[in-house]
mmCIF file of C-alpha atoms in Angstrom:
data_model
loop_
_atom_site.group_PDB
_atom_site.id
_atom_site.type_symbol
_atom_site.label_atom_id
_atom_site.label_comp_id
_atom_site.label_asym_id
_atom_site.label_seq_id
_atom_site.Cartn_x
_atom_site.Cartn_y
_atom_site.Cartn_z
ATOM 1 C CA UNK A 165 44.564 51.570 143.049
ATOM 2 C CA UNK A 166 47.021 48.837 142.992
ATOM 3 C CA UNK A 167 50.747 49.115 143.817
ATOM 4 C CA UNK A 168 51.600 48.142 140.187
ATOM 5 C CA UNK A 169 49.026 50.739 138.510
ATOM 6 C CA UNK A 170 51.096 53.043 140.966
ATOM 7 C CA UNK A 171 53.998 51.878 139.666
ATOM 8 C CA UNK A 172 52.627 52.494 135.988
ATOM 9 C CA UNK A 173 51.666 55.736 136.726
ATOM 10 C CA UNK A 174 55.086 57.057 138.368
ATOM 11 C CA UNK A 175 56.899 55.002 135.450
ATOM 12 C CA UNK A 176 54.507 57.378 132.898
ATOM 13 C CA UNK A 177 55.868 60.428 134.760
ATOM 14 C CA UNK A 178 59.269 59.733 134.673
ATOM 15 C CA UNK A 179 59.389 58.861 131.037
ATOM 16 C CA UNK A 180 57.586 62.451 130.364
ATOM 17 C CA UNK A 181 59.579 64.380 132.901
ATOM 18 C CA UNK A 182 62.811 62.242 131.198
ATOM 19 C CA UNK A 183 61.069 63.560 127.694
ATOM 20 C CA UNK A 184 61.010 67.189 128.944
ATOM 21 C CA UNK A 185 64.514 67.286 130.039
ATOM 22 C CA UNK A 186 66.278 65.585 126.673
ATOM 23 C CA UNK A 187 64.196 68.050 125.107
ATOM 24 C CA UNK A 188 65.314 71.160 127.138
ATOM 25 C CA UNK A 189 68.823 69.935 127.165
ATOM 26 C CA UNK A 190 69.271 68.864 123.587
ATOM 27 C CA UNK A 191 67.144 71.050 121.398
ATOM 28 C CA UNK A 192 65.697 74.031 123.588
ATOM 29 C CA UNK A 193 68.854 75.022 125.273
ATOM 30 C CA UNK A 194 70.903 74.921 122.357
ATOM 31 C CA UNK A 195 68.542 76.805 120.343
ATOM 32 C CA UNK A 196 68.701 79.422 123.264
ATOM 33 C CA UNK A 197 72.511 79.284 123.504
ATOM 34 C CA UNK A 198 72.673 79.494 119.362
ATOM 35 C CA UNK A 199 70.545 82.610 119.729
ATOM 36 C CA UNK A 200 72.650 84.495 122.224
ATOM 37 C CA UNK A 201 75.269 83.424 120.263
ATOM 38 C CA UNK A 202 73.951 85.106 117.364
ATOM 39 C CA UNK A 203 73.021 88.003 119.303
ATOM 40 C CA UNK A 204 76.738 88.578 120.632
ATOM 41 C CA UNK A 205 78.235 87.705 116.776
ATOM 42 C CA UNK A 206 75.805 90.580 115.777
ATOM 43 C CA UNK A 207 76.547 92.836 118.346
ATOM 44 C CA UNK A 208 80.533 92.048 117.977
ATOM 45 C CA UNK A 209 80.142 92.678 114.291
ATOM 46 C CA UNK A 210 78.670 95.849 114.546
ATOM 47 C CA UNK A 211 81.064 97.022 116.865
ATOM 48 C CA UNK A 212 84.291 95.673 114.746
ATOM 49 C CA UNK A 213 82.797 97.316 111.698
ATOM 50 C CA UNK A 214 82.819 101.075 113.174
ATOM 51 C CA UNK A 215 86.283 100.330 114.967
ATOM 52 C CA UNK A 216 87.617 99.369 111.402
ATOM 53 C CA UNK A 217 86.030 102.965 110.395
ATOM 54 C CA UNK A 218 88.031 104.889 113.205
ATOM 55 C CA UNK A 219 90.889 102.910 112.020
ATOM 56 C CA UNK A 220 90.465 104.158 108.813
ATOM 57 C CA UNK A 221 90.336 107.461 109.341
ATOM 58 C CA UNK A 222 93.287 107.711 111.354
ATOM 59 C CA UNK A 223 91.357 107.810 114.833
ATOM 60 C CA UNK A 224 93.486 104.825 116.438
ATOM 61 C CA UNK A 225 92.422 105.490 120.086
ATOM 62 C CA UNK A 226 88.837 105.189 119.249
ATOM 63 C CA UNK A 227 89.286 102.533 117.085
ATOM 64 C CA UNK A 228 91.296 100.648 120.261
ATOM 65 C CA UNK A 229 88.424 101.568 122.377
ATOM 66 C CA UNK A 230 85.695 100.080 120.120
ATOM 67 C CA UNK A 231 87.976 97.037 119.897
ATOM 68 C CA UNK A 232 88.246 96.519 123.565
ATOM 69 C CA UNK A 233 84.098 97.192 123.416
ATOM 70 C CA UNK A 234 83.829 94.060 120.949
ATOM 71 C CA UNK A 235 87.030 92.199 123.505
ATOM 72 C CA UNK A 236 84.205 92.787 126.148
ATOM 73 C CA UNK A 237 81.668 90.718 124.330
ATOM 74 C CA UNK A 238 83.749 87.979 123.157
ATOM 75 C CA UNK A 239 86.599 87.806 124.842
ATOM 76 C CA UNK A 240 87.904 84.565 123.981
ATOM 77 C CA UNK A 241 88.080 85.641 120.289
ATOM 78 C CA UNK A 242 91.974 86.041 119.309
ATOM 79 C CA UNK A 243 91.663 87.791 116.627
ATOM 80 C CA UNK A 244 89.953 90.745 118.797
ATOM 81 C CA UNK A 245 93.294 91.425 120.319
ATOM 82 C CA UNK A 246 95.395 91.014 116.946
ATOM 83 C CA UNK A 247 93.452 93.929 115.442
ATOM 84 C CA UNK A 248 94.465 95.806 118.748
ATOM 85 C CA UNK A 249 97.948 94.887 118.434
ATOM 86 C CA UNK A 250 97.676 96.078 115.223
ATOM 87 C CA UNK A 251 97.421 99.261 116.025
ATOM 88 C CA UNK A 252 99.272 100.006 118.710
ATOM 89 C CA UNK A 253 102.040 98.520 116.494
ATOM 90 C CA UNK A 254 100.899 101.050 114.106
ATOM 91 C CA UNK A 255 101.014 103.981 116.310
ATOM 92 C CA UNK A 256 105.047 102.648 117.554
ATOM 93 C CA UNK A 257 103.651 100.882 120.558
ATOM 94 C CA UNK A 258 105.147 97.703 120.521
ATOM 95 C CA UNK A 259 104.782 96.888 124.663
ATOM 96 C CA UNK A 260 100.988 97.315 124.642
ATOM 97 C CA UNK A 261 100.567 95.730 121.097
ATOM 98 C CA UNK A 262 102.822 92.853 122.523
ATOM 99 C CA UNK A 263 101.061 92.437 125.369
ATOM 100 C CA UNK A 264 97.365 92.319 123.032
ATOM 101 C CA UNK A 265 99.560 89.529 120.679
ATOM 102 C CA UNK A 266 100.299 87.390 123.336
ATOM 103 C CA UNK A 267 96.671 86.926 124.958
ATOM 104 C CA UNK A 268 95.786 85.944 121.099
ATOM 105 C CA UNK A 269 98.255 83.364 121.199
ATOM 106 C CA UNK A 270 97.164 82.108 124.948
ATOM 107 C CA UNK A 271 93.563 81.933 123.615
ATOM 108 C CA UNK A 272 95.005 79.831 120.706
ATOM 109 C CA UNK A 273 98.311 78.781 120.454
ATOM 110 C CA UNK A 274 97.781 77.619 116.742
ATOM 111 C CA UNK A 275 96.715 81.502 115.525
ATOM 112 C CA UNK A 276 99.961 81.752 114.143
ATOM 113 C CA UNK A 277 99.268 85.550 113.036
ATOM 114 C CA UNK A 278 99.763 86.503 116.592
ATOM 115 C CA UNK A 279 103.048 84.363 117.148
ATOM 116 C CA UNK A 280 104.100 86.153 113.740
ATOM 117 C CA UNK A 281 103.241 89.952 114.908
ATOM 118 C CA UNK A 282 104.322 89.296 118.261
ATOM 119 C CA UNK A 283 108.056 88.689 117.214
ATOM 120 C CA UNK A 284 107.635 91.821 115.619
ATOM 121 C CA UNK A 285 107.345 93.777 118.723
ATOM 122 C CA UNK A 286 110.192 91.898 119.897
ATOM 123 C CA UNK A 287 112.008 93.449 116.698
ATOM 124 C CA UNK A 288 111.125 96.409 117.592
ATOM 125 C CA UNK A 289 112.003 95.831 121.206
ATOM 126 C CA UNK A 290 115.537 94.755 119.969
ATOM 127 C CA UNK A 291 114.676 91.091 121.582
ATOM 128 C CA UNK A 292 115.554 89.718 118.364
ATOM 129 C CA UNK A 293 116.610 86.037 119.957
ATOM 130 C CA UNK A 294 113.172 86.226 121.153
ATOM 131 C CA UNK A 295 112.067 87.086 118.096
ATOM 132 C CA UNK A 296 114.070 84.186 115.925
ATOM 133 C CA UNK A 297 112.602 81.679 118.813
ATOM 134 C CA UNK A 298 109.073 82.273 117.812
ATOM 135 C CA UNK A 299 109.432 82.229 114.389
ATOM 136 C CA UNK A 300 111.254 79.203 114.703
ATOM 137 C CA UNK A 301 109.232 77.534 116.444
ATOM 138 C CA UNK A 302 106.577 78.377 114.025
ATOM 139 C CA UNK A 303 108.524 77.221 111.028
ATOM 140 C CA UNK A 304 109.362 73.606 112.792
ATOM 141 C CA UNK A 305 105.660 73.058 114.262
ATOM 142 C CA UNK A 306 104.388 73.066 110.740
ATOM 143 C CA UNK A 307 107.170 72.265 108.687
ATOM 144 C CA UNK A 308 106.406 73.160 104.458
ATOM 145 C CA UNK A 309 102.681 73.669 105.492
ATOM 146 C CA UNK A 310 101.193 76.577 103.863
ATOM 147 C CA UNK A 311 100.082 78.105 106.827
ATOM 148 C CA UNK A 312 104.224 78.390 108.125
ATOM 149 C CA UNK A 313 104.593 81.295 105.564
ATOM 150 C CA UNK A 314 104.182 83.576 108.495
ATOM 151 C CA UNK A 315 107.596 81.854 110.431
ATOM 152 C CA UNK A 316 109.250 82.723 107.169
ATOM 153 C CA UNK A 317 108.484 86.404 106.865
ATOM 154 C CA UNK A 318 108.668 86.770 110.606
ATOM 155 C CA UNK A 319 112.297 85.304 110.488
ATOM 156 C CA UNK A 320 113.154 87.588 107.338
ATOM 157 C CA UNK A 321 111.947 90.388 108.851
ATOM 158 C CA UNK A 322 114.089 89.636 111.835
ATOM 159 C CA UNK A 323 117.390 89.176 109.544
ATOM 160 C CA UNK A 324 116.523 92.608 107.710
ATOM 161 C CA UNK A 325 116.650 94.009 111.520
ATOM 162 C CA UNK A 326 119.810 92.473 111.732
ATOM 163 C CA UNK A 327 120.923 93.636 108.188
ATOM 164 C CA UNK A 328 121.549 89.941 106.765
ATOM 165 C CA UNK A 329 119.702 90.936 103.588
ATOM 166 C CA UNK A 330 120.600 87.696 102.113
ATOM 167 C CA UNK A 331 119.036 85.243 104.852
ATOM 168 C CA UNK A 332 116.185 87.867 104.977
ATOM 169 C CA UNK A 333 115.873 87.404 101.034
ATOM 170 C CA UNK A 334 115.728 83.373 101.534
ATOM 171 C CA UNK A 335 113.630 83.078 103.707
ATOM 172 C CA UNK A 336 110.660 85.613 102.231
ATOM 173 C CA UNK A 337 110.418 83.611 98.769
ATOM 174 C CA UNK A 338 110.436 80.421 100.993
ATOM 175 C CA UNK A 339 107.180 82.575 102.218
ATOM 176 C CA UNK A 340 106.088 83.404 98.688
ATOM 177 C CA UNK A 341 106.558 79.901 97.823
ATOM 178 C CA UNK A 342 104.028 78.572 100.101
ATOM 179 C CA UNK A 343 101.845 81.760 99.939
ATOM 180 C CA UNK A 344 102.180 83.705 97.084
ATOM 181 C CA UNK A 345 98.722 85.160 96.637
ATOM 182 C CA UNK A 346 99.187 87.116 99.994
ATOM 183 C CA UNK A 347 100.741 90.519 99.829
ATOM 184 C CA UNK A 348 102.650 90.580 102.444
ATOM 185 C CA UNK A 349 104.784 88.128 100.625
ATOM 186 C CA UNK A 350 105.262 89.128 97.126
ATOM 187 C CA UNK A 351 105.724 92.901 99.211
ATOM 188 C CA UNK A 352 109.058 91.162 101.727
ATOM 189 C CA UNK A 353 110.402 89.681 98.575
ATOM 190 C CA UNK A 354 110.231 93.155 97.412
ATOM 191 C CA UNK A 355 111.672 94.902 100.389
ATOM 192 C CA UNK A 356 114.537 92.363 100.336
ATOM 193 C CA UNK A 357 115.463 92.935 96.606
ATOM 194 C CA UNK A 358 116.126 96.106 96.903
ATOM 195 C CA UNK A 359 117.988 96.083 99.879
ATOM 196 C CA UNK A 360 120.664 93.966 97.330
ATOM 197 C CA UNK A 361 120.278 96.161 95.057
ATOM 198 C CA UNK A 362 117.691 94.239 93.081
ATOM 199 C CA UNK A 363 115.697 96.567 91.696
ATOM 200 C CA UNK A 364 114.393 95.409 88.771
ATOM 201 C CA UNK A 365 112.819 92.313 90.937
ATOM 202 C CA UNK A 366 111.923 94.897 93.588
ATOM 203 C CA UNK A 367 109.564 96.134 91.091
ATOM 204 C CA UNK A 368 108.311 93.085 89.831
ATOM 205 C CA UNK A 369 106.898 92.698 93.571
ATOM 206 C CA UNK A 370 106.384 95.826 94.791
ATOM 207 C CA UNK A 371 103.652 96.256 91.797
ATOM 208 C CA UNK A 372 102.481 92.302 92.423
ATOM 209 C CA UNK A 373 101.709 92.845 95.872
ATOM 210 C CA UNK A 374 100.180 96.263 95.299
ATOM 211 C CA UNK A 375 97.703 94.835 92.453
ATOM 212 C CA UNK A 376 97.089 92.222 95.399
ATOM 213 C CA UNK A 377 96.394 94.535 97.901
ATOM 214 C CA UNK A 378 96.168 98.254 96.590
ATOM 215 C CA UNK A 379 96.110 99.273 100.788
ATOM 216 C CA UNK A 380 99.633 98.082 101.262
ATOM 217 C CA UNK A 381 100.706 101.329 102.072
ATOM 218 C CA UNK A 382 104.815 99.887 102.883
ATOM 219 C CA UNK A 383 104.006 97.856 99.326
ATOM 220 C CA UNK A 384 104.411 101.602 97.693
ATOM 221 C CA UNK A 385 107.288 102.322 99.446
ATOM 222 C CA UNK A 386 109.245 99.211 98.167
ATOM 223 C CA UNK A 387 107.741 100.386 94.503
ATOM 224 C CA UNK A 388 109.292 103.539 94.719
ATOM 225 C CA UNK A 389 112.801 102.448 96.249
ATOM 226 C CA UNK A 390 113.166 100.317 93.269
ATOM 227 C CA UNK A 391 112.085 102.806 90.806
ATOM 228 C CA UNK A 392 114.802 105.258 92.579
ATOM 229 C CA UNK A 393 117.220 102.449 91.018
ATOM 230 C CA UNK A 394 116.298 102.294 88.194
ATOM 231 C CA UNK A 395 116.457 105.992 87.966
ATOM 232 C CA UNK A 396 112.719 106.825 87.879
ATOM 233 C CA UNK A 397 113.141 109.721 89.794
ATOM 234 C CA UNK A 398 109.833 111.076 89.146
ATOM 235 C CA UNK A 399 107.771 108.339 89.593
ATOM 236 C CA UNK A 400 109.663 106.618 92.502
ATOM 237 C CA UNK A 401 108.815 110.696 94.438
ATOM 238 C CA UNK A 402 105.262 109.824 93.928
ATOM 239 C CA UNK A 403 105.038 106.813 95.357
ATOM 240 C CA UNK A 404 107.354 107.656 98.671
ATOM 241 C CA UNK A 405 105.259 110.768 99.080
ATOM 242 C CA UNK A 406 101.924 108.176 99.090
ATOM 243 C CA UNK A 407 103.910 106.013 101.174
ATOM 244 C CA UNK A 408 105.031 108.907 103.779
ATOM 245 C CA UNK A 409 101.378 110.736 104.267
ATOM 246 C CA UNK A 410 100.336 107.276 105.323
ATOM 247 C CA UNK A 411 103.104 106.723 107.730
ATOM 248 C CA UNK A 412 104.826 109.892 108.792
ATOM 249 C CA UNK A 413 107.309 108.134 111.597
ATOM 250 C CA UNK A 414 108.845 105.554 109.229
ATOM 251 C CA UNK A 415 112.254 106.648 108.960
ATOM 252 C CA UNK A 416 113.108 103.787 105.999
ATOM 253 C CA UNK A 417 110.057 106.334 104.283
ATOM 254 C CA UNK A 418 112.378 110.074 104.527
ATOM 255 C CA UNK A 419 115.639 108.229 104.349
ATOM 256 C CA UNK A 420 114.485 106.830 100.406
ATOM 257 C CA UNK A 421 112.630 110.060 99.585
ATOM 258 C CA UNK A 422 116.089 111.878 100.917
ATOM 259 C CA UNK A 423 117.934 109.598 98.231
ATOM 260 C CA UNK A 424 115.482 110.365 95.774
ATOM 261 C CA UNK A 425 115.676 114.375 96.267
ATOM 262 C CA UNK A 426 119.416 114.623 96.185
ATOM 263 C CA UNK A 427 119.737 112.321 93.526
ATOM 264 C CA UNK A 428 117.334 115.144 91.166
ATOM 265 C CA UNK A 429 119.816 117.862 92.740
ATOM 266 C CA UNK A 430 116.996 119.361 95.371
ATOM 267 C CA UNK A 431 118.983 119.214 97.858
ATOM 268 C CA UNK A 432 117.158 121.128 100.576
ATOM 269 C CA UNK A 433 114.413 118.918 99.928
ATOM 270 C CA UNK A 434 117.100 116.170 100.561
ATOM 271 C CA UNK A 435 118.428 117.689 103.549
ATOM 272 C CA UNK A 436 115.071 118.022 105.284
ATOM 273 C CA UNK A 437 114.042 114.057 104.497
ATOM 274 C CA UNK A 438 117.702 113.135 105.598
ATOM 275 C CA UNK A 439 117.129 114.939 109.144
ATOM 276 C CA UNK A 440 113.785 113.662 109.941
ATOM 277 C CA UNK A 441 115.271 110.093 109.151
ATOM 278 C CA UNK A 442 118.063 110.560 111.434
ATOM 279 C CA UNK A 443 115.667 111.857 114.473
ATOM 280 C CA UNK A 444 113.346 109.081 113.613
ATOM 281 C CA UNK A 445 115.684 106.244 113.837
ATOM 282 C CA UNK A 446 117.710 107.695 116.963
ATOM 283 C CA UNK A 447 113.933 107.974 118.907
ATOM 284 C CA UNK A 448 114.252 104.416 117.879
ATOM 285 C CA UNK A 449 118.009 103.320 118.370
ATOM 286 C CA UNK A 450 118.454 101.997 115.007
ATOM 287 C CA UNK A 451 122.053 102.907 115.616
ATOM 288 C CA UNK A 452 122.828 101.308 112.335
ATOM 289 C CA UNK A 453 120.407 102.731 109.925
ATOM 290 C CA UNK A 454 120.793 105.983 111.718
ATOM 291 C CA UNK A 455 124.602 105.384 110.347
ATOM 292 C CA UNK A 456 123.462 104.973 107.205
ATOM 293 C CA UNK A 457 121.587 108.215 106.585
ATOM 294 C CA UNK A 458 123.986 110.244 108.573
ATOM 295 C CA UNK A 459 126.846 109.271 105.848
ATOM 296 C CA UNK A 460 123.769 110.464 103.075
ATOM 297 C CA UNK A 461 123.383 113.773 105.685
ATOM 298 C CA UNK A 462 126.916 114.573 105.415
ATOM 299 C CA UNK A 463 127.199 114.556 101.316
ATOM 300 C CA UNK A 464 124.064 116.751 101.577
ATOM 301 C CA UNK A 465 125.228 119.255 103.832
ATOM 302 C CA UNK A 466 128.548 119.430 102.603
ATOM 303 C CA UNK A 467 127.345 120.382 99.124
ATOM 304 C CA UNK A 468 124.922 122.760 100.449
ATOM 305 C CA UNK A 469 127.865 124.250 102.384
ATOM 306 C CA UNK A 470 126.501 123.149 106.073
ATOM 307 C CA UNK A 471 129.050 121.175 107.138
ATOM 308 C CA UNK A 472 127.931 122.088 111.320
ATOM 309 C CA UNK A 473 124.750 121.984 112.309
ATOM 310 C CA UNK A 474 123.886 123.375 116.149
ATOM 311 C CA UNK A 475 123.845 120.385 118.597
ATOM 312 C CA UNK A 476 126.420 118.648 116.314
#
């Protein structure tokens, strides 16, 4: 055999063994990576859908388990760690739902959820500087955009921390203005409007961002403040009571509810919502808010002829 039919030969070879490996490489090891792919989506899915479940029911620690389950599949999926953060928030954790918040916003500095919930905990850390940076920052890295809603109602809900109602106010309808079919909008609007005494508005939103999201458990809260105002005494007790056997440590809940009671004259009722505010925000050092209800505390008492209370 000749040195050139050699060379043929070899040449032959290479172009099939070439043939083999474009083949592996660009179609066969795809399709395998696709499928594991699918496999882990499947498997993630699965796992996400009976967290949500625990969530549901109220079992947070299993839910946070299941979540870390799913983390341990895909861990490079930010919104993974949200949901976590979203319950530790929920359950008044804000270190460990901070720290879940700001691996979402490592993975992907652009999942401007995270940024958003993360200056939340700092809120609720009392870092509110912290808390005005990253919203900021938010708000000037995508200027009118609709996706900077979120640096809006983070920076709101920073200035109703602070009790600047009035910023708070302008800056959720800038929110609602870029976003206005998401609840959580029409719902700060709400929140806000009240706080000025609004309360006709604080309807109009409270109800628009229920009918957009009938969960919104704070959404009934803001519905039943307003209707307080308005003097709907009845209907604004239903709607705190929803509100309160949802979230039983939100002072803001026992502290309207209190308002509500000793507006209708049930003043024991009143009393016992006023006091479970008070201990509520002083576990939290809301000194300000805790102000606020102990003025409220003091009418009540006073009228019920309990001016002392032990410990006082």
């Amino acid at each position: 055999m000749s040195v050139n039919q050699l060379m043929g030969i070899w040449f032959v070879v290479l172009l099939v063994a070439l043939a083999a490996w474009l083949m592996w490489l660009y179609v066969w090891l795809p399709a395998q990576i696709a499928a594991r792919q699918r496999q882990t989506q499947a498997a993630v899915n699965k796992v996400v859908s009976s967290a949500q479940a625990a969530r549901d029911m109220g079992r947070a620690d299993e839910a946070i388990k299941l979540y870390d389950k799913a983390i341990a599949l895909q861990p490079d999926n930010p919104q993974l760690y949200a949901e976590c953060g979203l319950i530790k928030l929920a359950k008044r954790e804000p270190f460990e739902a901070l720290a879940y918040f700001d691996r979402a916003t490592r993975l992907n500095p652009e999942y401007y959820f995270g940024s958003f919930m993360a200056s939340l905990c700092h809120c609720n850390l009392k870092n509110f500087q912290k808390a005005l940076a990253i919203n900021n920052e938010i708000i000037n890295s995508v200027a009118d955009d609709p996706q900077g809603f979120v640096g809006y109602l983070g920076r709101g809900a920073v200035f109703i921390h602070l009790r600047k109602f009035n910023r708070a106010l302008g800056d959720f309808e800038k929110a609602y203005k870029l976003k206005p079919e998401v609840a959580l909008t029409s719902c700060a609007v709400a929140e806000a409007s009240c706080y000025l005494g609004a309360f006709e508005r604080g309807l109009k939103f409270s109800g628009q961002a229920i009918e957009q999201m009938a969960s919104l458990n704070i959404a009934y809260l803001w519905r039943g403040w307003a209707k307080y105002g308005l003097g709907r005494y009845e209907d604004a007790l239903k709607d705190c009571d929803r509100s309160i056997q949802q979230d039983q440590k939100n002072p803001k809940g026992y502290q309207i509810r209190g308002q509500i009671y000793q507006a209708m004259d049930r003043l024991e009722n009143a009393l016992a919502d006023f006091e479970e505010s008070l201990k509520l925000y002083q576990q939290e050092d809301w000194t300000e808010f805790a102000a606020e209800v102990s003025v409220s505390l003091a009418e009540v008492r006073q009228a019920l002829g309990k001016e002392t209370v032990d410990g006082e």
